[in-house]
PDB file of C-alpha atoms in Angstrom:
ATOM      1  CA  UNK A  11     -26.104 -15.632   2.393  1.00  0.00           C
ATOM      2  CA  UNK A  12     -23.527 -17.526   1.194  1.00  0.00           C
ATOM      3  CA  UNK A  13     -20.373 -17.373   3.677  1.00  0.00           C
ATOM      4  CA  UNK A  14     -17.658 -19.842   3.883  1.00  0.00           C
ATOM      5  CA  UNK A  15     -17.165 -18.883   7.329  1.00  0.00           C
ATOM      6  CA  UNK A  16     -19.902 -19.975   9.799  1.00  0.00           C
ATOM      7  CA  UNK A  17     -23.930 -20.785   8.845  1.00  0.00           C
ATOM      8  CA  UNK A  18     -24.059 -19.336  12.518  1.00  0.00           C
ATOM      9  CA  UNK A  19     -24.654 -15.924  12.268  1.00  0.00           C
ATOM     10  CA  UNK A  20     -23.669 -14.702  15.787  1.00  0.00           C
ATOM     11  CA  UNK A  21     -19.454 -15.645  15.029  1.00  0.00           C
ATOM     12  CA  UNK A  22     -19.868 -13.670  11.126  1.00  0.00           C
ATOM     13  CA  UNK A  23     -21.692 -10.623  12.761  1.00  0.00           C
ATOM     14  CA  UNK A  24     -18.521 -11.329  15.363  1.00  0.00           C
ATOM     15  CA  UNK A  25     -15.917 -11.314  12.670  1.00  0.00           C
ATOM     16  CA  UNK A  26     -17.965  -7.579  10.774  1.00  0.00           C
ATOM     17  CA  UNK A  27     -17.738  -5.788  14.131  1.00  0.00           C
ATOM     18  CA  UNK A  28     -14.349  -6.703  14.375  1.00  0.00           C
ATOM     19  CA  UNK A  29     -13.523  -5.273  11.255  1.00  0.00           C
ATOM     20  CA  UNK A  30     -15.634  -2.266  11.550  1.00  0.00           C
ATOM     21  CA  UNK A  31     -13.464  -1.468  14.556  1.00  0.00           C
ATOM     22  CA  UNK A  32     -10.488  -1.851  12.786  1.00  0.00           C
ATOM     23  CA  UNK A  33     -11.340  -0.426  10.114  1.00  0.00           C
ATOM     24  CA  UNK A  34     -12.102   3.104  12.838  1.00  0.00           C
ATOM     25  CA  UNK A  35      -8.316   3.427  14.729  1.00  0.00           C
ATOM     26  CA  UNK A  36      -6.646   1.808  11.015  1.00  0.00           C
ATOM     27  CA  UNK A  37      -4.940   4.929   9.659  1.00  0.00           C
ATOM     28  CA  UNK A  38      -3.262   3.495   6.969  1.00  0.00           C
ATOM     29  CA  UNK A  39      -5.094   3.999   3.929  1.00  0.00           C
ATOM     30  CA  UNK A  40      -3.794   0.672   1.803  1.00  0.00           C
ATOM     31  CA  UNK A  41      -5.035  -1.752   4.813  1.00  0.00           C
ATOM     32  CA  UNK A  42      -8.022   0.092   5.291  1.00  0.00           C
ATOM     33  CA  UNK A  43      -9.064  -0.841   1.558  1.00  0.00           C
ATOM     34  CA  UNK A  44      -7.762  -4.141   2.064  1.00  0.00           C
ATOM     35  CA  UNK A  45     -10.094  -4.696   5.407  1.00  0.00           C
ATOM     36  CA  UNK A  46     -12.860  -2.796   3.424  1.00  0.00           C
ATOM     37  CA  UNK A  47     -12.594  -5.262   0.916  1.00  0.00           C
ATOM     38  CA  UNK A  48     -12.968  -8.272   3.659  1.00  0.00           C
ATOM     39  CA  UNK A  49     -16.246  -6.752   5.123  1.00  0.00           C
ATOM     40  CA  UNK A  50     -17.699  -6.734   1.530  1.00  0.00           C
ATOM     41  CA  UNK A  51     -16.775 -10.506   1.417  1.00  0.00           C
ATOM     42  CA  UNK A  52     -17.946 -11.131   4.431  1.00  0.00           C
ATOM     43  CA  UNK A  53     -21.228  -8.967   3.244  1.00  0.00           C
ATOM     44  CA  UNK A  54     -21.658 -11.388   0.512  1.00  0.00           C
ATOM     45  CA  UNK A  55     -20.689  -9.302  -2.452  1.00  0.00           C
ATOM     46  CA  UNK A  56     -19.259 -10.854  -5.436  1.00  0.00           C
ATOM     47  CA  UNK A  57     -14.874 -10.557  -6.232  1.00  0.00           C
ATOM     48  CA  UNK A  58     -16.578  -8.032  -8.596  1.00  0.00           C
ATOM     49  CA  UNK A  59     -18.465  -6.429  -6.888  1.00  0.00           C
ATOM     50  CA  UNK A  60     -15.804  -5.424  -4.306  1.00  0.00           C
ATOM     51  CA  UNK A  61     -13.189  -4.964  -7.064  1.00  0.00           C
ATOM     52  CA  UNK A  62     -15.281  -2.105  -8.801  1.00  0.00           C
ATOM     53  CA  UNK A  63     -16.484  -0.827  -5.453  1.00  0.00           C
ATOM     54  CA  UNK A  64     -12.761  -0.055  -4.287  1.00  0.00           C
ATOM     55  CA  UNK A  65     -11.321   0.645  -7.373  1.00  0.00           C
ATOM     56  CA  UNK A  66      -8.669  -2.696  -7.699  1.00  0.00           C
ATOM     57  CA  UNK A  67      -8.290  -5.447  -9.742  1.00  0.00           C
ATOM     58  CA  UNK A  68     -10.418  -8.588  -8.929  1.00  0.00           C
ATOM     59  CA  UNK A  69      -7.535 -11.007  -8.778  1.00  0.00           C
ATOM     60  CA  UNK A  70      -6.189  -8.395  -5.897  1.00  0.00           C
ATOM     61  CA  UNK A  71      -9.836  -9.139  -4.359  1.00  0.00           C
ATOM     62  CA  UNK A  72      -9.582 -12.728  -4.593  1.00  0.00           C
ATOM     63  CA  UNK A  73      -5.507 -12.525  -2.939  1.00  0.00           C
ATOM     64  CA  UNK A  74      -7.026 -10.376  -0.046  1.00  0.00           C
ATOM     65  CA  UNK A  75      -9.385 -12.980   0.194  1.00  0.00           C
ATOM     66  CA  UNK A  76      -7.685 -16.223   0.016  1.00  0.00           C
ATOM     67  CA  UNK A  77      -5.241 -14.391   2.223  1.00  0.00           C
ATOM     68  CA  UNK A  78      -7.619 -13.812   5.088  1.00  0.00           C
ATOM     69  CA  UNK A  79      -9.150 -17.464   4.930  1.00  0.00           C
ATOM     70  CA  UNK A  80      -5.852 -18.364   5.281  1.00  0.00           C
ATOM     71  CA  UNK A  81      -3.835 -16.567   8.123  1.00  0.00           C
ATOM     72  CA  UNK A  82      -7.395 -14.260   9.337  1.00  0.00           C
ATOM     73  CA  UNK A  83      -6.324 -10.460   9.705  1.00  0.00           C
ATOM     74  CA  UNK A  84      -2.998 -11.417   9.682  1.00  0.00           C
ATOM     75  CA  UNK A  85      -2.775 -12.523   5.785  1.00  0.00           C
ATOM     76  CA  UNK A  86      -3.309  -8.972   4.786  1.00  0.00           C
ATOM     77  CA  UNK A  87      -0.494  -6.714   6.447  1.00  0.00           C
ATOM     78  CA  UNK A  88       1.709  -5.619   3.926  1.00  0.00           C
ATOM     79  CA  UNK A  89       4.922  -7.327   3.731  1.00  0.00           C
ATOM     80  CA  UNK A  90       7.963  -4.882   2.769  1.00  0.00           C
ATOM     81  CA  UNK A  91       8.528  -3.461  -0.712  1.00  0.00           C
ATOM     82  CA  UNK A  92      12.149  -3.505  -2.003  1.00  0.00           C
ATOM     83  CA  UNK A  93      11.334  -1.002  -4.569  1.00  0.00           C
ATOM     84  CA  UNK A  94      13.552  -0.282  -7.880  1.00  0.00           C
ATOM     85  CA  UNK A  95      17.052  -1.970  -7.936  1.00  0.00           C
ATOM     86  CA  UNK A  96      19.173   0.887  -7.168  1.00  0.00           C
ATOM     87  CA  UNK A  97      20.822   2.714 -10.930  1.00  0.00           C
ATOM     88  CA  UNK A  98      23.613   4.401  -8.330  1.00  0.00           C
ATOM     89  CA  UNK A  99      26.393   2.530  -6.222  1.00  0.00           C
ATOM     90  CA  UNK A 100      26.949   3.533  -3.098  1.00  0.00           C
ATOM     91  CA  UNK A 101      30.031   5.274  -3.146  1.00  0.00           C
ATOM     92  CA  UNK A 102      28.816   7.108  -7.016  1.00  0.00           C
ATOM     93  CA  UNK A 103      25.388   8.517  -4.714  1.00  0.00           C
ATOM     94  CA  UNK A 104      28.216   9.452  -2.267  1.00  0.00           C
ATOM     95  CA  UNK A 105      30.774  11.491  -5.140  1.00  0.00           C
ATOM     96  CA  UNK A 106      26.735  13.125  -6.420  1.00  0.00           C
ATOM     97  CA  UNK A 107      26.522  14.291  -2.630  1.00  0.00           C
ATOM     98  CA  UNK A 108      30.371  16.154  -2.452  1.00  0.00           C
ATOM     99  CA  UNK A 109      30.093  17.287  -6.005  1.00  0.00           C
ATOM    100  CA  UNK A 110      26.420  19.439  -5.511  1.00  0.00           C
ATOM    101  CA  UNK A 111      27.351  20.826  -1.906  1.00  0.00           C
ATOM    102  CA  UNK A 112      31.059  21.515  -2.131  1.00  0.00           C
ATOM    103  CA  UNK A 113      31.474  22.593  -5.772  1.00  0.00           C
ATOM    104  CA  UNK A 114      30.079  25.544  -8.370  1.00  0.00           C
ATOM    105  CA  UNK A 115      28.603  24.599 -11.908  1.00  0.00           C
ATOM    106  CA  UNK A 116      31.937  26.056 -13.348  1.00  0.00           C
ATOM    107  CA  UNK A 117      33.714  23.874 -11.100  1.00  0.00           C
ATOM    108  CA  UNK A 118      31.893  20.956 -13.010  1.00  0.00           C
ATOM    109  CA  UNK A 119      31.952  21.715 -16.365  1.00  0.00           C
ATOM    110  CA  UNK A 120      28.470  23.699 -16.542  1.00  0.00           C
ATOM    111  CA  UNK A 121      28.785  26.512 -18.410  1.00  0.00           C
ATOM    112  CA  UNK A 122      27.238  29.472 -15.760  1.00  0.00           C
ATOM    113  CA  UNK A 123      24.197  30.927 -16.446  1.00  0.00           C
ATOM    114  CA  UNK A 124      24.500  34.755 -15.847  1.00  0.00           C
ATOM    115  CA  UNK A 125      21.800  36.803 -16.455  1.00  0.00           C
ATOM    116  CA  UNK A 126      23.237  40.048 -15.979  1.00  0.00           C
ATOM    117  CA  UNK A 127      21.870  41.168 -12.656  1.00  0.00           C
ATOM    118  CA  UNK A 128      24.116  41.020 -10.518  1.00  0.00           C
ATOM    119  CA  UNK A 129      27.528  42.552 -11.169  1.00  0.00           C
TER     120      UNK A 129
END
């Protein structure tokens, strides 16, 4: 097994056991997948094979491994995702909430769709 971490089998087994233990404890599916990538890497699988196993792009697998090599398990922790920028300002959002909660469709220019069931 060609592994850059250690030629010492005992040390490698300790890392593998540590990962398996953490994987049992985590409830986060995304973190579990990251741990699984590292586990398979430590077991000697190639990035291409790991990518196929966990349905990720091989570059993503490489990024996880690179981060693990640089920072250990802390390198796998997900950073906050900012998401897409807002389309509305806070004032516009507040105005929409006000209209939706306090006005009827007739009051804001939408024609009522009365079915005739209620008279």
